[in-house]
Amino acid sequence: MQEQELVVLAQSGNKEALEILLRDNYPIIYGYLLKLTLNEEEAKDITQEVMVKAIININRFLGEAKFSTWLISIASNIFKDNLRREKKYSAVDITEISLEAPDNVEEQVINKEMIDHLKKSLLKIPEEKRMAFVLKHFYHYSYEEIGQILKCPLGTVRSRLHYCIKKLQKLV
Amino acid sequence: MLKNQKNHKNHKKIQEEMIDIFYGEKEWSEELKNHLDTCRECGVFWQELHALHDKLSCFDLPQEMEIDDRLISSAFKKADLFKKKRANFKESILFLGTATLLLGAESWFIYLGNGMLILKGQILMTVLVPFALPFLLKLRLAKEGY
């Protein structure tokens, strides 16, 4: 069944359709939050909050963008709120999570070191700027779409991305 | 010196455009292509962009990611709880509104000088209704043929 049909069913109160939509989009949302927070516990926590908000407000989804974009927009807002509230999480971080792990043990160690280094570099970038970077680099959203998701002008999105690239080039 | 500064500014601007091209926001222009062929600084910058892209690929999550079913079912439970709370809140507001309206009306009657009448009415309700209950029950039973 296509996404639009599932959305219509979910909006008419079909719980199964809504569950399929959430399951289909789980990797996108969790992956996005994992890259943003670099913390497994925080990413799972926010993913759940995103799903709760999506279930409650499913009728507010107008279908102008993709369902995943709507969920990412909710995730971004919750992440920003958490930053304002300075919610604290334990240090179970992204290096502990099984990313694309190579078979070779040596490669795995190098990979882990690399991820750790990249993580530290990413953490040095302010969150608002990191959000624009993650959306562009990993999810290939256009500047306009990122602007809509983060509720900021196109020029700001562009300058945030440029800042991140230059900063990462220096750090990595 | 001034020429150097101008050149640096020019490279900076071109490198910003290169980021836009790298991320598919802009197309290559002939001018930029020619610049990249001749400028070492911008060439290195372009290579670094690719290198950064390659390094960040280790953040790619597995294609088949395990879905946390508990998280999703827990989200449904939380949402149901929230909906119930919201419905209760709406009912409470309705009750509060009605109670305020009735109290307001009663206060208005008292203000108009009908306080004693209301008091008598209330005494009658609280005292006589319990006394009248057996009588009302008997009446009902008789009506139903017992």
mmCIF file of C-alpha atoms in Angstrom:
data_model
loop_
_atom_site.group_PDB
_atom_site.id
_atom_site.type_symbol
_atom_site.label_atom_id
_atom_site.label_comp_id
_atom_site.label_asym_id
_atom_site.label_seq_id
_atom_site.Cartn_x
_atom_site.Cartn_y
_atom_site.Cartn_z
ATOM 1 C CA MET A 1 0.000 0.000 0.000
ATOM 2 C CA GLN A 2 1.285 3.477 -0.828
ATOM 3 C CA GLU A 3 2.169 6.108 1.761
ATOM 4 C CA GLN A 4 -0.696 8.420 0.797
ATOM 5 C CA GLU A 5 -3.273 5.648 1.183
ATOM 6 C CA LEU A 6 -1.804 4.706 4.545
ATOM 7 C CA VAL A 7 -1.946 8.334 5.669
ATOM 8 C CA VAL A 8 -5.622 8.596 4.677
ATOM 9 C CA LEU A 9 -6.408 5.387 6.566
ATOM 10 C CA ALA A 10 -4.401 6.514 9.601
ATOM 11 C CA GLN A 11 -6.197 9.861 9.631
ATOM 12 C CA SER A 12 -9.548 8.080 9.599
ATOM 13 C CA GLY A 13 -8.526 6.246 12.770
ATOM 14 C CA ASN A 14 -6.937 3.048 11.437
ATOM 15 C CA LYS A 15 -4.311 2.160 14.032
ATOM 16 C CA GLU A 16 -2.672 -0.536 11.894
ATOM 17 C CA ALA A 17 -2.052 1.895 9.027
ATOM 18 C CA LEU A 18 -0.479 4.363 11.426
ATOM 19 C CA GLU A 19 1.703 1.628 12.887
ATOM 20 C CA ILE A 20 2.925 0.651 9.400
ATOM 21 C CA LEU A 21 3.756 4.290 8.666
ATOM 22 C CA LEU A 22 5.709 4.623 11.906
ATOM 23 C CA ARG A 23 7.540 1.328 11.400
ATOM 24 C CA ASP A 24 8.480 2.291 7.833
ATOM 25 C CA ASN A 25 9.877 5.605 8.972
ATOM 26 C CA TYR A 26 11.543 4.394 12.167
ATOM 27 C CA PRO A 27 15.027 3.947 10.603
ATOM 28 C CA ILE A 28 14.929 7.457 9.128
ATOM 29 C CA ILE A 29 13.904 9.155 12.353
ATOM 30 C CA TYR A 30 16.131 7.120 14.638
ATOM 31 C CA GLY A 31 19.079 7.467 12.241
ATOM 32 C CA TYR A 32 18.575 11.220 11.992
ATOM 33 C CA LEU A 33 18.402 11.649 15.748
ATOM 34 C CA LEU A 34 21.368 9.362 16.288
ATOM 35 C CA LYS A 35 23.495 11.486 13.982
ATOM 36 C CA LEU A 36 22.195 14.635 15.616
ATOM 37 C CA THR A 37 22.533 13.668 19.257
ATOM 38 C CA LEU A 38 25.373 11.136 18.903
ATOM 39 C CA ASN A 39 23.799 9.456 21.900
ATOM 40 C CA GLU A 40 21.735 6.259 21.691
ATOM 41 C CA GLU A 41 19.622 6.902 24.779
ATOM 42 C CA GLU A 42 18.728 10.429 23.732
ATOM 43 C CA ALA A 43 17.999 9.328 20.162
ATOM 44 C CA LYS A 44 15.596 6.585 21.336
ATOM 45 C CA ASP A 45 13.950 8.911 23.804
ATOM 46 C CA ILE A 46 13.282 11.562 21.177
ATOM 47 C CA THR A 47 12.208 8.954 18.603
ATOM 48 C CA GLN A 48 9.506 7.841 21.016
ATOM 49 C CA GLU A 49 8.435 11.435 21.629
ATOM 50 C CA VAL A 50 8.239 11.972 17.868
ATOM 51 C CA MET A 51 6.001 8.923 17.490
ATOM 52 C CA VAL A 52 3.724 10.021 20.333
ATOM 53 C CA LYS A 53 3.336 13.464 18.749
ATOM 54 C CA ALA A 54 2.748 11.928 15.326
ATOM 55 C CA ILE A 55 0.010 9.649 16.699
ATOM 56 C CA ILE A 56 -1.697 12.514 18.515
ATOM 57 C CA ASN A 57 -1.444 14.990 15.640
ATOM 58 C CA ILE A 58 -1.838 12.694 12.629
ATOM 59 C CA ASN A 59 -4.819 14.721 11.434
ATOM 60 C CA ARG A 60 -2.651 17.825 11.259
ATOM 61 C CA PHE A 61 -0.469 16.232 8.580
ATOM 62 C CA LEU A 62 -1.576 17.914 5.371
ATOM 63 C CA GLY A 63 0.325 15.692 2.971
ATOM 64 C CA GLU A 64 2.188 18.581 1.317
ATOM 65 C CA ALA A 65 5.537 16.946 2.048
ATOM 66 C CA LYS A 66 6.572 13.340 2.579
ATOM 67 C CA PHE A 67 5.513 11.712 5.832
ATOM 68 C CA SER A 68 9.183 11.247 6.774
ATOM 69 C CA THR A 69 9.790 14.991 6.292
ATOM 70 C CA TRP A 70 6.926 15.751 8.667
ATOM 71 C CA LEU A 71 8.400 13.361 11.241
ATOM 72 C CA ILE A 72 11.860 14.882 10.827
ATOM 73 C CA SER A 73 10.369 18.306 11.372
ATOM 74 C CA ILE A 74 8.760 17.092 14.632
ATOM 75 C CA ALA A 75 12.069 15.474 15.657
ATOM 76 C CA SER A 76 13.955 18.708 15.019
ATOM 77 C CA ASN A 77 11.515 20.697 17.144
ATOM 78 C CA ILE A 78 11.746 18.233 20.032
ATOM 79 C CA PHE A 79 15.547 18.218 19.789
ATOM 80 C CA LYS A 80 15.577 22.035 19.944
ATOM 81 C CA ASP A 81 13.192 22.005 22.930
ATOM 82 C CA ASN A 82 15.422 19.519 24.733
ATOM 83 C CA LEU A 83 18.407 21.750 24.127
ATOM 84 C CA ARG A 84 16.548 24.667 25.656
ATOM 85 C CA ARG A 85 15.600 22.516 28.648
ATOM 86 C CA GLU A 86 19.162 21.194 28.807
ATOM 87 C CA LYS A 87 17.988 17.614 29.229
ATOM 88 C CA LYS A 88 20.875 15.428 30.336
ATOM 89 C CA TYR A 89 21.615 11.913 29.086
ATOM 90 C CA SER A 90 24.148 9.264 29.984
ATOM 91 C CA ALA A 91 27.231 8.761 27.876
ATOM 92 C CA VAL A 92 26.069 5.705 25.859
ATOM 93 C CA ASP A 93 27.183 7.100 22.549
ATOM 94 C CA ILE A 94 27.127 6.353 18.866
ATOM 95 C CA THR A 95 30.407 4.389 18.919
ATOM 96 C CA GLU A 96 28.666 1.684 20.971
ATOM 97 C CA ILE A 97 26.024 1.175 18.328
ATOM 98 C CA SER A 98 26.523 -1.305 15.512
ATOM 99 C CA LEU A 99 26.920 0.958 12.509
ATOM 100 C CA GLU A 100 28.015 -0.511 9.169
ATOM 101 C CA ALA A 101 30.562 -2.783 10.868
ATOM 102 C CA PRO A 102 33.292 -4.307 8.693
ATOM 103 C CA ASP A 103 33.993 -8.050 9.061
ATOM 104 C CA ASN A 104 37.698 -7.550 9.686
ATOM 105 C CA VAL A 105 38.588 -6.962 13.375
ATOM 106 C CA GLU A 106 41.400 -4.558 12.505
ATOM 107 C CA GLU A 107 39.083 -2.568 10.283
ATOM 108 C CA GLN A 108 36.499 -2.546 13.057
ATOM 109 C CA VAL A 109 39.005 -0.981 15.471
ATOM 110 C CA ILE A 110 40.026 1.637 12.907
ATOM 111 C CA ASN A 111 36.374 2.281 12.149
ATOM 112 C CA LYS A 112 35.583 2.751 15.822
ATOM 113 C CA GLU A 113 38.469 5.153 16.240
ATOM 114 C CA MET A 114 37.369 7.042 13.169
ATOM 115 C CA ILE A 115 33.776 7.274 14.416
ATOM 116 C CA ASP A 116 35.005 8.457 17.789
ATOM 117 C CA HIS A 117 37.100 11.166 16.179
ATOM 118 C CA LEU A 118 34.272 12.230 13.871
ATOM 119 C CA LYS A 119 31.874 12.251 16.786
ATOM 120 C CA LYS A 120 34.121 14.583 18.751
ATOM 121 C CA SER A 121 34.422 16.829 15.712
ATOM 122 C CA LEU A 122 30.670 16.895 15.153
ATOM 123 C CA LEU A 123 30.049 17.674 18.804
ATOM 124 C CA LYS A 124 32.174 20.799 18.451
ATOM 125 C CA ILE A 125 29.648 22.174 15.970
ATOM 126 C CA PRO A 126 26.690 24.096 17.445
ATOM 127 C CA GLU A 127 23.498 22.010 17.344
ATOM 128 C CA GLU A 128 21.475 24.365 15.125
ATOM 129 C CA LYS A 129 24.222 24.224 12.509
ATOM 130 C CA ARG A 130 24.674 20.476 12.930
ATOM 131 C CA MET A 131 20.982 19.949 12.182
ATOM 132 C CA ALA A 132 21.275 21.691 8.816
ATOM 133 C CA PHE A 133 24.403 19.708 8.016
ATOM 134 C CA VAL A 134 22.896 16.315 8.915
ATOM 135 C CA LEU A 135 19.762 17.023 6.884
ATOM 136 C CA LYS A 136 21.796 18.030 3.846
ATOM 137 C CA HIS A 137 24.662 15.581 4.015
ATOM 138 C CA PHE A 138 22.892 12.400 5.066
ATOM 139 C CA TYR A 139 19.331 12.989 3.904
ATOM 140 C CA HIS A 140 19.939 15.121 0.797
ATOM 141 C CA TYR A 141 17.143 17.602 1.519
ATOM 142 C CA SER A 142 17.239 20.799 -0.521
ATOM 143 C CA TYR A 143 18.057 24.125 1.143
ATOM 144 C CA GLU A 144 14.400 25.069 0.792
ATOM 145 C CA GLU A 145 13.166 21.893 2.501
ATOM 146 C CA ILE A 146 15.704 22.291 5.315
ATOM 147 C CA GLY A 147 14.524 25.872 5.719
ATOM 148 C CA GLN A 148 10.953 24.622 6.115
ATOM 149 C CA ILE A 149 11.963 21.893 8.556
ATOM 150 C CA LEU A 150 14.123 24.144 10.731
ATOM 151 C CA LYS A 151 11.920 27.209 10.204
ATOM 152 C CA CYS A 152 14.732 29.448 9.026
ATOM 153 C CA PRO A 153 15.544 31.335 5.815
ATOM 154 C CA LEU A 154 17.322 29.686 2.911
ATOM 155 C CA GLY A 155 20.385 31.911 3.331
ATOM 156 C CA THR A 156 20.744 30.793 6.939
ATOM 157 C CA VAL A 157 20.607 27.125 5.902
ATOM 158 C CA ARG A 158 23.321 27.747 3.320
ATOM 159 C CA SER A 159 25.594 29.605 5.694
ATOM 160 C CA ARG A 160 25.109 26.943 8.401
ATOM 161 C CA LEU A 161 26.074 24.180 5.991
ATOM 162 C CA HIS A 162 29.119 26.103 4.767
ATOM 163 C CA TYR A 163 30.193 26.729 8.352
ATOM 164 C CA CYS A 164 29.933 23.005 9.164
ATOM 165 C CA ILE A 165 31.860 21.897 6.095
ATOM 166 C CA LYS A 166 34.701 24.306 6.764
ATOM 167 C CA LYS A 167 34.800 23.442 10.432
ATOM 168 C CA LEU A 168 34.797 19.693 9.737
ATOM 169 C CA GLN A 169 37.486 20.047 7.110
ATOM 170 C CA LYS A 170 39.669 21.678 9.729
ATOM 171 C CA LEU A 171 38.844 19.171 12.456
ATOM 172 C CA VAL A 172 38.827 15.883 10.586
ATOM 173 C CA MET B 1 48.812 42.943 -0.880
ATOM 174 C CA LEU B 2 45.437 44.301 -1.988
ATOM 175 C CA LYS B 3 45.462 41.939 -4.968
ATOM 176 C CA ASN B 4 46.196 38.986 -2.651
ATOM 177 C CA GLN B 5 43.280 39.881 -0.384
ATOM 178 C CA LYS B 6 40.982 40.187 -3.390
ATOM 179 C CA ASN B 7 42.197 36.815 -4.676
ATOM 180 C CA HIS B 8 41.572 35.155 -1.302
ATOM 181 C CA LYS B 9 38.071 36.612 -1.187
ATOM 182 C CA ASN B 10 37.464 35.319 -4.680
ATOM 183 C CA HIS B 11 38.623 31.788 -3.729
ATOM 184 C CA LYS B 12 36.384 31.853 -0.669
ATOM 185 C CA LYS B 13 33.377 32.766 -2.773
ATOM 186 C CA ILE B 14 34.195 30.098 -5.351
ATOM 187 C CA GLN B 15 34.660 27.473 -2.647
ATOM 188 C CA GLU B 16 31.227 28.338 -1.249
ATOM 189 C CA GLU B 17 29.785 27.818 -4.697
ATOM 190 C CA MET B 18 31.639 24.513 -4.878
ATOM 191 C CA ILE B 19 29.892 23.351 -1.702
ATOM 192 C CA ASP B 20 26.556 24.203 -3.335
ATOM 193 C CA ILE B 21 27.552 22.224 -6.421
ATOM 194 C CA PHE B 22 28.756 19.288 -4.325
ATOM 195 C CA TYR B 23 25.384 19.117 -2.584
ATOM 196 C CA GLY B 24 23.411 19.470 -5.817
ATOM 197 C CA GLU B 25 22.129 22.983 -5.252
ATOM 198 C CA LYS B 26 23.953 24.475 -8.232
ATOM 199 C CA GLU B 27 25.254 23.423 -11.633
ATOM 200 C CA TRP B 28 28.837 23.733 -12.816
ATOM 201 C CA SER B 29 29.454 26.858 -14.864
ATOM 202 C CA GLU B 30 32.211 27.080 -17.487
ATOM 203 C CA GLU B 31 33.892 29.795 -15.443
ATOM 204 C CA LEU B 32 34.030 27.599 -12.344
ATOM 205 C CA LYS B 33 35.243 24.582 -14.293
ATOM 206 C CA ASN B 34 38.081 26.610 -15.760
ATOM 207 C CA HIS B 35 38.937 27.997 -12.340
ATOM 208 C CA LEU B 36 39.081 24.532 -10.791
ATOM 209 C CA ASP B 37 41.405 23.353 -13.554
ATOM 210 C CA THR B 38 43.880 26.129 -12.935
ATOM 211 C CA CYS B 39 43.558 26.915 -9.199
ATOM 212 C CA ARG B 40 45.485 24.608 -6.877
ATOM 213 C CA GLU B 41 43.829 25.952 -3.695
ATOM 214 C CA CYS B 42 40.311 25.319 -4.940
ATOM 215 C CA GLY B 43 41.346 21.944 -6.361
ATOM 216 C CA VAL B 44 42.528 20.858 -2.924
ATOM 217 C CA PHE B 45 39.305 22.167 -1.427
ATOM 218 C CA TRP B 46 37.268 20.076 -3.899
ATOM 219 C CA GLN B 47 39.281 16.957 -3.043
ATOM 220 C CA GLU B 48 38.825 17.636 0.659
ATOM 221 C CA LEU B 49 35.071 17.814 0.156
ATOM 222 C CA HIS B 50 35.129 14.329 -1.350
ATOM 223 C CA ALA B 51 37.435 13.048 1.392
ATOM 224 C CA LEU B 52 35.120 14.383 4.072
ATOM 225 C CA HIS B 53 32.180 12.726 2.350
ATOM 226 C CA ASP B 54 34.019 9.389 2.345
ATOM 227 C CA LYS B 55 34.968 9.679 6.002
ATOM 228 C CA LEU B 56 31.441 10.536 7.057
ATOM 229 C CA SER B 57 30.132 7.452 5.274
ATOM 230 C CA CYS B 58 31.121 5.446 8.368
ATOM 231 C CA PHE B 59 28.108 7.072 10.044
ATOM 232 C CA ASP B 60 25.814 5.308 7.591
ATOM 233 C CA LEU B 61 23.464 3.024 9.437
ATOM 234 C CA PRO B 62 22.859 -0.561 8.283
ATOM 235 C CA GLN B 63 20.284 -0.947 5.502
ATOM 236 C CA GLU B 64 18.298 -3.460 7.540
ATOM 237 C CA MET B 65 17.932 -1.675 10.837
ATOM 238 C CA GLU B 66 16.275 -3.459 13.718
ATOM 239 C CA ILE B 67 12.983 -1.791 14.526
ATOM 240 C CA ASP B 68 12.248 -1.301 18.191
ATOM 241 C CA ASP B 69 8.676 -2.647 18.431
ATOM 242 C CA ARG B 70 8.515 -1.949 22.145
ATOM 243 C CA LEU B 71 9.232 1.711 21.483
ATOM 244 C CA ILE B 72 6.407 1.939 18.937
ATOM 245 C CA SER B 73 3.839 0.139 21.099
ATOM 246 C CA SER B 74 4.890 2.250 24.065
ATOM 247 C CA ALA B 75 4.371 5.366 21.927
ATOM 248 C CA PHE B 76 0.798 4.215 21.176
ATOM 249 C CA LYS B 77 0.140 3.675 24.889
ATOM 250 C CA LYS B 78 1.525 7.100 25.764
ATOM 251 C CA ALA B 79 -0.547 8.714 23.022
ATOM 252 C CA ASP B 80 -3.717 6.967 24.296
ATOM 253 C CA LEU B 81 -2.980 8.194 27.800
ATOM 254 C CA PHE B 82 -2.471 11.703 26.511
ATOM 255 C CA LYS B 83 -5.744 11.578 24.554
ATOM 256 C CA LYS B 84 -7.597 10.431 27.682
ATOM 257 C CA LYS B 85 -6.053 13.214 29.722
ATOM 258 C CA ARG B 86 -7.010 15.726 27.040
ATOM 259 C CA ALA B 87 -10.614 14.432 27.005
ATOM 260 C CA ASN B 88 -10.745 14.639 30.815
ATOM 261 C CA PHE B 89 -9.396 18.159 30.681
ATOM 262 C CA LYS B 90 -12.091 19.159 28.181
ATOM 263 C CA GLU B 91 -14.788 17.652 30.424
ATOM 264 C CA SER B 92 -13.364 19.463 33.449
ATOM 265 C CA ILE B 93 -13.446 22.761 31.594
ATOM 266 C CA LEU B 94 -17.073 22.118 30.592
ATOM 267 C CA PHE B 95 -17.995 21.279 34.182
ATOM 268 C CA LEU B 96 -16.170 24.340 35.485
ATOM 269 C CA GLY B 97 -17.910 26.544 32.937
ATOM 270 C CA THR B 98 -21.376 25.205 33.790
ATOM 271 C CA ALA B 99 -20.745 25.465 37.537
ATOM 272 C CA THR B 100 -19.515 29.051 37.175
ATOM 273 C CA LEU B 101 -22.585 29.915 35.114
ATOM 274 C CA LEU B 102 -24.991 28.432 37.689
ATOM 275 C CA LEU B 103 -23.177 30.067 40.600
ATOM 276 C CA GLY B 104 -23.176 33.343 38.728
ATOM 277 C CA ALA B 105 -26.926 33.086 38.116
ATOM 278 C CA GLU B 106 -27.543 32.261 41.766
ATOM 279 C CA SER B 107 -25.396 35.182 42.913
ATOM 280 C CA TRP B 108 -27.309 37.460 40.571
ATOM 281 C CA PHE B 109 -30.642 36.344 42.078
ATOM 282 C CA ILE B 110 -29.268 36.943 45.566
ATOM 283 C CA TYR B 111 -28.062 40.393 44.467
ATOM 284 C CA LEU B 112 -31.575 41.141 43.226
ATOM 285 C CA GLY B 113 -32.923 40.395 46.722
ATOM 286 C CA ASN B 114 -34.103 36.817 46.283
ATOM 287 C CA GLY B 115 -31.569 35.315 48.707
ATOM 288 C CA MET B 116 -34.170 34.053 51.178
ATOM 289 C CA LEU B 117 -36.143 32.360 48.425
ATOM 290 C CA ILE B 118 -33.033 30.529 47.197
ATOM 291 C CA LEU B 119 -32.138 29.522 50.759
ATOM 292 C CA LYS B 120 -35.613 28.125 51.332
ATOM 293 C CA GLY B 121 -35.462 26.317 48.047
ATOM 294 C CA GLN B 122 -32.133 24.731 48.961
ATOM 295 C CA ILE B 123 -33.402 23.661 52.417
ATOM 296 C CA LEU B 124 -36.458 22.163 50.805
ATOM 297 C CA MET B 125 -34.287 20.249 48.331
ATOM 298 C CA THR B 126 -31.837 18.860 50.890
ATOM 299 C CA VAL B 127 -34.386 18.018 53.596
ATOM 300 C CA LEU B 128 -37.550 17.093 51.794
ATOM 301 C CA VAL B 129 -36.155 15.126 48.849
ATOM 302 C CA PRO B 130 -34.678 12.314 51.056
ATOM 303 C CA PHE B 131 -37.964 12.161 52.981
ATOM 304 C CA ALA B 132 -39.932 12.060 49.781
ATOM 305 C CA LEU B 133 -37.788 9.234 48.383
ATOM 306 C CA PRO B 134 -39.830 6.294 49.851
ATOM 307 C CA PHE B 135 -43.018 7.937 48.665
ATOM 308 C CA LEU B 136 -41.614 8.468 45.171
ATOM 309 C CA LEU B 137 -40.437 4.831 45.083
ATOM 310 C CA LYS B 138 -43.871 3.587 46.120
ATOM 311 C CA LEU B 139 -45.435 5.700 43.408
ATOM 312 C CA ARG B 140 -43.097 4.233 40.835
ATOM 313 C CA LEU B 141 -43.719 0.666 41.960
ATOM 314 C CA ALA B 142 -47.463 1.223 41.779
ATOM 315 C CA LYS B 143 -47.090 2.581 38.293
ATOM 316 C CA GLU B 144 -45.186 -0.535 37.232
ATOM 317 C CA GLY B 145 -47.906 -2.777 38.705
ATOM 318 C CA TYR B 146 -46.234 -4.193 41.823
#
